[in-house]
Amino acid sequence: MSEIILNGRKVKVRKGEFLLAVARREGIEIPTLCQHDAVEPAGACRLCLVEVTRPEWEGWSKLVTSCLFPAEDGLIVSTDSAPVHKTRKGILELLMARSPNAVPVRELARQYGIEQCPYPVQHDGDNCILCDICTRVCQNLVTGAISRIDRGVGKRVATPFAEPSTDCVGCLACAKSCPTAAIPYEDEGLRRTIWGKTFEVASCAGCGAPTVTAEQAAWIEQSKGVSREDQLVCDRCKAQKTAAAYQKLAW
Amino acid sequence: MKLTLANIDGYRQELVTQRKELQSIMVCCGTGCRARNGLGVAEAMGEALEAAGLGDEVKVELTSTGCHGWCEQGPIVTIEPDGVFYTNVKPEHAGEIVAGFQSGHPVQKLLYRDLTTRERKVTYHEVPFYSHQTRWAMRNVGRISPTEIDHYIARDGYKALAKVLAGMSPAEVVDEVAKAGLRGRGGGGFDAGRKWRSAARASGSPKYIICNGDEGDPGAFMDRSIMEADPHGVLEGMIIGAYAIGATQGYIYVRQEYPLAVKHLEQAMADAREMGLLGEQILGSDFSFEIKIARGGGAFVCGESSALMRSIEGKVGEPRAKYVHAADKGLFDRPTVLNNVETFICVPLILDKGAEHFAATGTAGSKGTKAFSVVGKVNCNGLIEVPMGTTLRELIFDVAGGVPKGRTFKAVQTGGPSGGCLPESQLDLAVDFDTLADAGSMMGSGGLIVMDDRNCLVDVARYFVKFLVDESCGKCVPCREGLKQMLAILSRITQGEGRTEDLVAIDKLCDVLKDGSLCALGKSAANPVLSTLKYFRSEYEEHIRDGFCRAGVCGKLCSYHINEKCTGCAVCAKVCPVTCISGEKKELHVIDQGPCIQCGSCFDACRFDAIEIRSAP
């Protein structure tokens, strides 16, 4: 078992653990915008920076992203030192200029005492902060229908050539995982539109509520082996069915 | 024929004996010379030799070489073994050159003329641009045909590989490279031996070797020159590296803009396979290794090692954190060694001549030589390879011939777009990886852009930041958003709308970039701004406080005027693109400030110092 010093306190760590996970387990708050439990860390938002050093570094230290930095034995970590605070604040100011209406950005900016953004603010700015959660979720858990296209300030999330994608199954995993609600979609009755493509949504065999799209059902059946019949029951009805089954059990 | 450890030395000896008697007329057909009709020259030379009855002469050989690294003098024709050196050759000169070759009297008008003495120099051994150089990485550049494997073998090619496979263990090879003190030439300057050792020890299979030929720094072309002119040298370095770390597959990542390099590398790989130097059981040993070429799509960031690996994997070319080294988890998450073209080509030299030989040249921390691409306001633009520790002054003034047109040296930008600008006071810096970093710049891949008093350093910083804005991958916030804000501030200053608090804002942004960015592109992106602020702060202040650009570059902050030194020669009026200069012949001329666009053409054209730069009206 390895040990690190986290904000002055000795903490046991497991092999292969990242600093962010250790800190969170210890109840220490570190801000993040691009971290999502369902996918591998990316190190894109840079807000989870912490300061690390080792006794043998003789006073030298560096800032690293805690979401990606392995918690190695003997590491001395400060999660909220002055350089950490200053850099996080600098990053948040930049994000405030880009996406002033994104709720998590505003909330963090408030926490870090940013009253006025020092840069020209794009008041109608894009809510997308390019955290890449949606693309990673789609890539790793679904079909990889969206990706980051272009580069630099022009970078954005889109389907290939920004055309309706044959791979998109309309599952909404991207939109639901987006921390800033920046991915627009429309659900009207049993019709769903996202990324320029319209899907028919099947209704629940039990109550008629919307369930999955036909493409989604086919993809889940093929990749996860769940039959279409099972998918065509909404979560609520599934819960009721299960509860009923439990009630019948003789204890 | 298949070469083996047993027959390669004999084969080389035979080639050397054959070629000893040979006179070679070598026409440069590198990318630069091709653009100036080098292929036409090569064809005309062939016809002229035919016409002179030398077409079938076994002792005369016509060869196309790769890039010599002095493209501004191209097309270049050399005659070996004497080294007769012709510049700016056109197809119509072919007859004269052949006649001169037969008579032994070189064609005077095509010889290089010394900048100071104005004397014609017959051979390249006498030309200062070459005579001051120590060409190790570029040892074969311009001396062989890149498409003839025999030329390479005759010049000790694949000798190091044979030595390694015949009698050295992989660990001994790693030790030798470590002992030589070879540091990565691509920019990072990381100890190559250490990198190889980590990869050799790492568990995981297969292991990979990658050669980075994605040279993206504006004005830098040493890797292009090496890949085009000496592709076998690159292959040999990679094969030795693969043996040392136990790799079975290699990749050469070449940028899209280098089609000739790809062609020559492909030809070299095919020839090497045919002769048993690449592929299964190299030189008849148990060691097998294969190489593929991967072509980049033109993104600057894909020269960054982790982004490059993602690009080879077919993913979006974005860097990732290097907390886990590529030597452990690189390409396809397997142990990988990635080195630059110039690093690999040093490897055969080290193994052939020994680590001590290599380490005897250079400084305490940086061994061997380094190729620089010296461009901008110097008399000789081109590739210059010198021992580490050579001063910037020697490089710029002795080898590259100094600043042209009698203008004054102002700054030299080293290390590509994310390097720094160093002033006159730093010219005696002995250039190596560490001194440049200490001075606030970096070695980078070895680009040197020389600037004179007609360059505005604020505008230069703005230019490089603009380049980085365009080339940032956009993955992390500090680089993507920070550079955008930095560009806005710098543009404002060059437009005459700078504010005093801008310099504070710049400092703050530089800190966020340095401390917050994910990869080296963002971390070093502050360098051009920080270094110009450090050494040329007064220029920023002049722009903001006085609204004046002394270099006459920022149009809104300067105006051009003609003073009494004017002789009325009217040269300025002729070059003015908006015809706003008027005056009688031999009379004082006047610039009409209304239509003047402050392009500075008149200033550059005037030979009497009669044009002055003043603040904007």
PDB file of N, CA, C and O in Angstrom, chain A residues 75-120:
ATOM      1  N   LEU A  75       4.270  11.156  -2.705  1.00  0.00           N
ATOM      2  CA  LEU A  75       3.915  12.435  -3.313  1.00  0.00           C
ATOM      3  C   LEU A  75       3.318  13.385  -2.261  1.00  0.00           C
ATOM      4  O   LEU A  75       2.565  12.964  -1.387  1.00  0.00           O
ATOM      5  N   ILE A  76       3.679  14.657  -2.356  1.00  0.00           N
ATOM      6  CA  ILE A  76       3.091  15.653  -1.460  1.00  0.00           C
ATOM      7  C   ILE A  76       2.180  16.544  -2.308  1.00  0.00           C
ATOM      8  O   ILE A  76       2.636  17.167  -3.270  1.00  0.00           O
ATOM      9  N   VAL A  77       0.893  16.564  -1.965  1.00  0.00           N
ATOM     10  CA  VAL A  77      -0.096  17.211  -2.831  1.00  0.00           C
ATOM     11  C   VAL A  77      -0.817  18.329  -2.088  1.00  0.00           C
ATOM     12  O   VAL A  77      -1.274  18.150  -0.966  1.00  0.00           O
ATOM     13  N   SER A  78      -0.913  19.507  -2.754  1.00  0.00           N
ATOM     14  CA  SER A  78      -1.762  20.569  -2.207  1.00  0.00           C
ATOM     15  C   SER A  78      -2.860  20.833  -3.218  1.00  0.00           C
ATOM     16  O   SER A  78      -2.582  21.114  -4.378  1.00  0.00           O
ATOM     17  N   THR A  79      -4.097  20.740  -2.774  1.00  0.00           N
ATOM     18  CA  THR A  79      -5.197  20.882  -3.726  1.00  0.00           C
ATOM     19  C   THR A  79      -5.698  22.311  -3.837  1.00  0.00           C
ATOM     20  O   THR A  79      -6.505  22.612  -4.692  1.00  0.00           O
ATOM     21  N   ASP A  80      -5.251  23.191  -2.945  1.00  0.00           N
ATOM     22  CA  ASP A  80      -5.759  24.557  -3.043  1.00  0.00           C
ATOM     23  C   ASP A  80      -4.705  25.586  -2.640  1.00  0.00           C
ATOM     24  O   ASP A  80      -4.990  26.566  -1.968  1.00  0.00           O
ATOM     25  N   SER A  81      -3.464  25.366  -3.094  1.00  0.00           N
ATOM     26  CA  SER A  81      -2.397  26.324  -2.780  1.00  0.00           C
ATOM     27  C   SER A  81      -2.599  27.595  -3.606  1.00  0.00           C
ATOM     28  O   SER A  81      -3.430  27.625  -4.517  1.00  0.00           O
ATOM     29  N   ALA A  82      -1.796  28.605  -3.315  1.00  0.00           N
ATOM     30  CA  ALA A  82      -1.955  29.884  -4.022  1.00  0.00           C
ATOM     31  C   ALA A  82      -1.773  29.733  -5.539  1.00  0.00           C
ATOM     32  O   ALA A  82      -2.596  30.233  -6.308  1.00  0.00           O
ATOM     33  N   PRO A  83      -0.707  29.042  -6.013  1.00  0.00           N
ATOM     34  CA  PRO A  83      -0.578  28.887  -7.474  1.00  0.00           C
ATOM     35  C   PRO A  83      -1.760  28.139  -8.092  1.00  0.00           C
ATOM     36  O   PRO A  83      -2.202  28.459  -9.180  1.00  0.00           O
ATOM     37  N   VAL A  84      -2.268  27.129  -7.367  1.00  0.00           N
ATOM     38  CA  VAL A  84      -3.413  26.364  -7.870  1.00  0.00           C
ATOM     39  C   VAL A  84      -4.620  27.288  -8.007  1.00  0.00           C
ATOM     40  O   VAL A  84      -5.284  27.338  -9.040  1.00  0.00           O
ATOM     41  N   HIS A  85      -4.862  28.039  -6.955  1.00  0.00           N
ATOM     42  CA  HIS A  85      -6.018  28.931  -6.939  1.00  0.00           C
ATOM     43  C   HIS A  85      -5.912  29.962  -8.063  1.00  0.00           C
ATOM     44  O   HIS A  85      -6.864  30.213  -8.792  1.00  0.00           O
ATOM     45  N   LYS A  86      -4.713  30.505  -8.225  1.00  0.00           N
ATOM     46  CA  LYS A  86      -4.494  31.556  -9.222  1.00  0.00           C
ATOM     47  C   LYS A  86      -4.722  31.019 -10.642  1.00  0.00           C
ATOM     48  O   LYS A  86      -5.367  31.658 -11.471  1.00  0.00           O
ATOM     49  N   THR A  87      -4.173  29.822 -10.901  1.00  0.00           N
ATOM     50  CA  THR A  87      -4.320  29.268 -12.245  1.00  0.00           C
ATOM     51  C   THR A  87      -5.777  28.883 -12.522  1.00  0.00           C
ATOM     52  O   THR A  87      -6.292  29.145 -13.606  1.00  0.00           O
ATOM     53  N   ARG A  88      -6.429  28.275 -11.535  1.00  0.00           N
ATOM     54  CA  ARG A  88      -7.844  27.932 -11.724  1.00  0.00           C
ATOM     55  C   ARG A  88      -8.670  29.179 -12.016  1.00  0.00           C
ATOM     56  O   ARG A  88      -9.528  29.173 -12.893  1.00  0.00           O
ATOM     57  N   LYS A  89      -8.367  30.236 -11.282  1.00  0.00           N
ATOM     58  CA  LYS A  89      -9.114  31.475 -11.478  1.00  0.00           C
ATOM     59  C   LYS A  89      -8.869  32.013 -12.897  1.00  0.00           C
ATOM     60  O   LYS A  89      -9.810  32.422 -13.587  1.00  0.00           O
ATOM     61  N   GLY A  90      -7.605  31.961 -13.320  1.00  0.00           N
ATOM     62  CA  GLY A  90      -7.267  32.418 -14.668  1.00  0.00           C
ATOM     63  C   GLY A  90      -8.018  31.627 -15.733  1.00  0.00           C
ATOM     64  O   GLY A  90      -8.479  32.176 -16.733  1.00  0.00           O
ATOM     65  N   ILE A  91      -8.134  30.322 -15.522  1.00  0.00           N
ATOM     66  CA  ILE A  91      -8.838  29.471 -16.484  1.00  0.00           C
ATOM     67  C   ILE A  91     -10.339  29.799 -16.486  1.00  0.00           C
ATOM     68  O   ILE A  91     -10.965  29.890 -17.538  1.00  0.00           O
ATOM     69  N   LEU A  92     -10.880  30.000 -15.280  1.00  0.00           N
ATOM     70  CA  LEU A  92     -12.311  30.309 -15.191  1.00  0.00           C
ATOM     71  C   LEU A  92     -12.646  31.646 -15.853  1.00  0.00           C
ATOM     72  O   LEU A  92     -13.694  31.797 -16.470  1.00  0.00           O
ATOM     73  N   GLU A  93     -11.723  32.595 -15.743  1.00  0.00           N
ATOM     74  CA  GLU A  93     -11.956  33.884 -16.412  1.00  0.00           C
ATOM     75  C   GLU A  93     -12.050  33.686 -17.922  1.00  0.00           C
ATOM     76  O   GLU A  93     -12.883  34.287 -18.593  1.00  0.00           O
ATOM     77  N   LEU A  94     -11.177  32.815 -18.432  1.00  0.00           N
ATOM     78  CA  LEU A  94     -11.203  32.539 -19.868  1.00  0.00           C
ATOM     79  C   LEU A  94     -12.507  31.848 -20.265  1.00  0.00           C
ATOM     80  O   LEU A  94     -13.087  32.130 -21.315  1.00  0.00           O
ATOM     81  N   LEU A  95     -12.965  30.944 -19.413  1.00  0.00           N
ATOM     82  CA  LEU A  95     -14.224  30.249 -19.703  1.00  0.00           C
ATOM     83  C   LEU A  95     -15.424  31.193 -19.609  1.00  0.00           C
ATOM     84  O   LEU A  95     -16.378  31.080 -20.372  1.00  0.00           O
ATOM     85  N   MET A  96     -15.335  32.139 -18.675  1.00  0.00           N
ATOM     86  CA  MET A  96     -16.413  33.122 -18.527  1.00  0.00           C
ATOM     87  C   MET A  96     -16.528  33.985 -19.784  1.00  0.00           C
ATOM     88  O   MET A  96     -17.626  34.397 -20.159  1.00  0.00           O
ATOM     89  N   ALA A  97     -15.382  34.275 -20.418  1.00  0.00           N
ATOM     90  CA  ALA A  97     -15.419  35.070 -21.640  1.00  0.00           C
ATOM     91  C   ALA A  97     -16.077  34.286 -22.772  1.00  0.00           C
ATOM     92  O   ALA A  97     -16.795  34.841 -23.590  1.00  0.00           O
ATOM     93  N   ARG A  98     -15.862  32.973 -22.777  1.00  0.00           N
ATOM     94  CA  ARG A  98     -16.401  32.146 -23.854  1.00  0.00           C
ATOM     95  C   ARG A  98     -17.872  31.770 -23.623  1.00  0.00           C
ATOM     96  O   ARG A  98     -18.698  31.914 -24.502  1.00  0.00           O
ATOM     97  N   SER A  99     -18.155  31.266 -22.434  1.00  0.00           N
ATOM     98  CA  SER A  99     -19.489  30.719 -22.173  1.00  0.00           C
ATOM     99  C   SER A  99     -20.086  31.313 -20.897  1.00  0.00           C
ATOM    100  O   SER A  99     -20.240  30.611 -19.895  1.00  0.00           O
ATOM    101  N   PRO A 100     -20.426  32.610 -20.922  1.00  0.00           N
ATOM    102  CA  PRO A 100     -20.882  33.255 -19.691  1.00  0.00           C
ATOM    103  C   PRO A 100     -22.231  32.732 -19.198  1.00  0.00           C
ATOM    104  O   PRO A 100     -22.595  32.954 -18.054  1.00  0.00           O
ATOM    105  N   ASN A 101     -22.962  32.031 -20.073  1.00  0.00           N
ATOM    106  CA  ASN A 101     -24.288  31.563 -19.655  1.00  0.00           C
ATOM    107  C   ASN A 101     -24.297  30.113 -19.170  1.00  0.00           C
ATOM    108  O   ASN A 101     -25.326  29.607 -18.750  1.00  0.00           O
ATOM    109  N   ALA A 102     -23.145  29.457 -19.241  1.00  0.00           N
ATOM    110  CA  ALA A 102     -23.092  28.063 -18.803  1.00  0.00           C
ATOM    111  C   ALA A 102     -23.144  28.030 -17.273  1.00  0.00           C
ATOM    112  O   ALA A 102     -22.276  28.601 -16.608  1.00  0.00           O
ATOM    113  N   VAL A 103     -24.145  27.354 -16.753  1.00  0.00           N
ATOM    114  CA  VAL A 103     -24.395  27.400 -15.309  1.00  0.00           C
ATOM    115  C   VAL A 103     -23.192  26.933 -14.476  1.00  0.00           C
ATOM    116  O   VAL A 103     -22.786  27.638 -13.540  1.00  0.00           O
ATOM    117  N   PRO A 104     -22.581  25.780 -14.754  1.00  0.00           N
ATOM    118  CA  PRO A 104     -21.457  25.360 -13.892  1.00  0.00           C
ATOM    119  C   PRO A 104     -20.286  26.337 -13.950  1.00  0.00           C
ATOM    120  O   PRO A 104     -19.575  26.507 -12.958  1.00  0.00           O
ATOM    121  N   VAL A 105     -20.091  26.977 -15.105  1.00  0.00           N
ATOM    122  CA  VAL A 105     -19.003  27.956 -15.219  1.00  0.00           C
ATOM    123  C   VAL A 105     -19.287  29.157 -14.323  1.00  0.00           C
ATOM    124  O   VAL A 105     -18.427  29.611 -13.558  1.00  0.00           O
ATOM    125  N   ARG A 106     -20.539  29.649 -14.386  1.00  0.00           N
ATOM    126  CA  ARG A 106     -20.913  30.806 -13.547  1.00  0.00           C
ATOM    127  C   ARG A 106     -20.753  30.479 -12.063  1.00  0.00           C
ATOM    128  O   ARG A 106     -20.249  31.277 -11.282  1.00  0.00           O
ATOM    129  N   GLU A 107     -21.187  29.270 -11.718  1.00  0.00           N
ATOM    130  CA  GLU A 107     -21.142  28.863 -10.317  1.00  0.00           C
ATOM    131  C   GLU A 107     -19.691  28.817  -9.819  1.00  0.00           C
ATOM    132  O   GLU A 107     -19.362  29.365  -8.764  1.00  0.00           O
ATOM    133  N   LEU A 108     -18.806  28.206 -10.617  1.00  0.00           N
ATOM    134  CA  LEU A 108     -17.399  28.127 -10.210  1.00  0.00           C
ATOM    135  C   LEU A 108     -16.758  29.510 -10.186  1.00  0.00           C
ATOM    136  O   LEU A 108     -15.956  29.817  -9.301  1.00  0.00           O
ATOM    137  N   ALA A 109     -17.112  30.338 -11.157  1.00  0.00           N
ATOM    138  CA  ALA A 109     -16.548  31.695 -11.212  1.00  0.00           C
ATOM    139  C   ALA A 109     -16.922  32.451  -9.924  1.00  0.00           C
ATOM    140  O   ALA A 109     -16.109  33.174  -9.358  1.00  0.00           O
ATOM    141  N   ARG A 110     -18.151  32.225  -9.481  1.00  0.00           N
ATOM    142  CA  ARG A 110     -18.595  32.877  -8.247  1.00  0.00           C
ATOM    143  C   ARG A 110     -17.762  32.376  -7.062  1.00  0.00           C
ATOM    144  O   ARG A 110     -17.241  33.149  -6.267  1.00  0.00           O
ATOM    145  N   GLN A 111     -17.593  31.044  -7.019  1.00  0.00           N
ATOM    146  CA  GLN A 111     -16.803  30.458  -5.928  1.00  0.00           C
ATOM    147  C   GLN A 111     -15.377  31.001  -5.895  1.00  0.00           C
ATOM    148  O   GLN A 111     -14.765  31.110  -4.845  1.00  0.00           O
ATOM    149  N   TYR A 112     -14.825  31.275  -7.082  1.00  0.00           N
ATOM    150  CA  TYR A 112     -13.442  31.751  -7.140  1.00  0.00           C
ATOM    151  C   TYR A 112     -13.351  33.273  -7.125  1.00  0.00           C
ATOM    152  O   TYR A 112     -12.308  33.842  -7.462  1.00  0.00           O
ATOM    153  N   GLY A 113     -14.447  33.899  -6.766  1.00  0.00           N
ATOM    154  CA  GLY A 113     -14.431  35.343  -6.540  1.00  0.00           C
ATOM    155  C   GLY A 113     -14.263  36.190  -7.788  1.00  0.00           C
ATOM    156  O   GLY A 113     -13.699  37.282  -7.734  1.00  0.00           O
ATOM    157  N   ILE A 114     -14.713  35.674  -8.929  1.00  0.00           N
ATOM    158  CA  ILE A 114     -14.609  36.478 -10.148  1.00  0.00           C
ATOM    159  C   ILE A 114     -15.859  37.336 -10.260  1.00  0.00           C
ATOM    160  O   ILE A 114     -16.953  36.831 -10.512  1.00  0.00           O
ATOM    161  N   GLU A 115     -15.677  38.636 -10.036  1.00  0.00           N
ATOM    162  CA  GLU A 115     -16.827  39.516 -10.122  1.00  0.00           C
ATOM    163  C   GLU A 115     -16.982  40.052 -11.530  1.00  0.00           C
ATOM    164  O   GLU A 115     -18.066  40.161 -12.072  1.00  0.00           O
ATOM    165  N   GLN A 116     -15.824  40.376 -12.121  1.00  0.00           N
ATOM    166  CA  GLN A 116     -15.890  40.875 -13.485  1.00  0.00           C
ATOM    167  C   GLN A 116     -14.846  40.169 -14.332  1.00  0.00           C
ATOM    168  O   GLN A 116     -13.684  40.065 -13.941  1.00  0.00           O
ATOM    169  N   CYS A 117     -15.271  39.676 -15.479  1.00  0.00           N
ATOM    170  CA  CYS A 117     -14.341  38.980 -16.367  1.00  0.00           C
ATOM    171  C   CYS A 117     -13.417  40.006 -17.011  1.00  0.00           C
ATOM    172  O   CYS A 117     -13.870  41.015 -17.542  1.00  0.00           O
ATOM    173  N   PRO A 118     -12.098  39.789 -16.956  1.00  0.00           N
ATOM    174  CA  PRO A 118     -11.177  40.791 -17.500  1.00  0.00           C
ATOM    175  C   PRO A 118     -11.139  40.823 -19.033  1.00  0.00           C
ATOM    176  O   PRO A 118     -10.486  41.687 -19.610  1.00  0.00           O
ATOM    177  N   TYR A 119     -11.791  39.871 -19.674  1.00  0.00           N
ATOM    178  CA  TYR A 119     -11.756  39.825 -21.145  1.00  0.00           C
ATOM    179  C   TYR A 119     -13.121  40.182 -21.710  1.00  0.00           C
ATOM    180  O   TYR A 119     -14.123  40.080 -21.008  1.00  0.00           O
ATOM    181  N   PRO A 120     -13.152  40.566 -22.976  1.00  0.00           N
ATOM    182  CA  PRO A 120     -14.450  40.856 -23.595  1.00  0.00           C
ATOM    183  C   PRO A 120     -15.325  39.609 -23.534  1.00  0.00           C
ATOM    184  O   PRO A 120     -14.907  38.530 -23.956  1.00  0.00           O
TER     185      PRO A 120
END
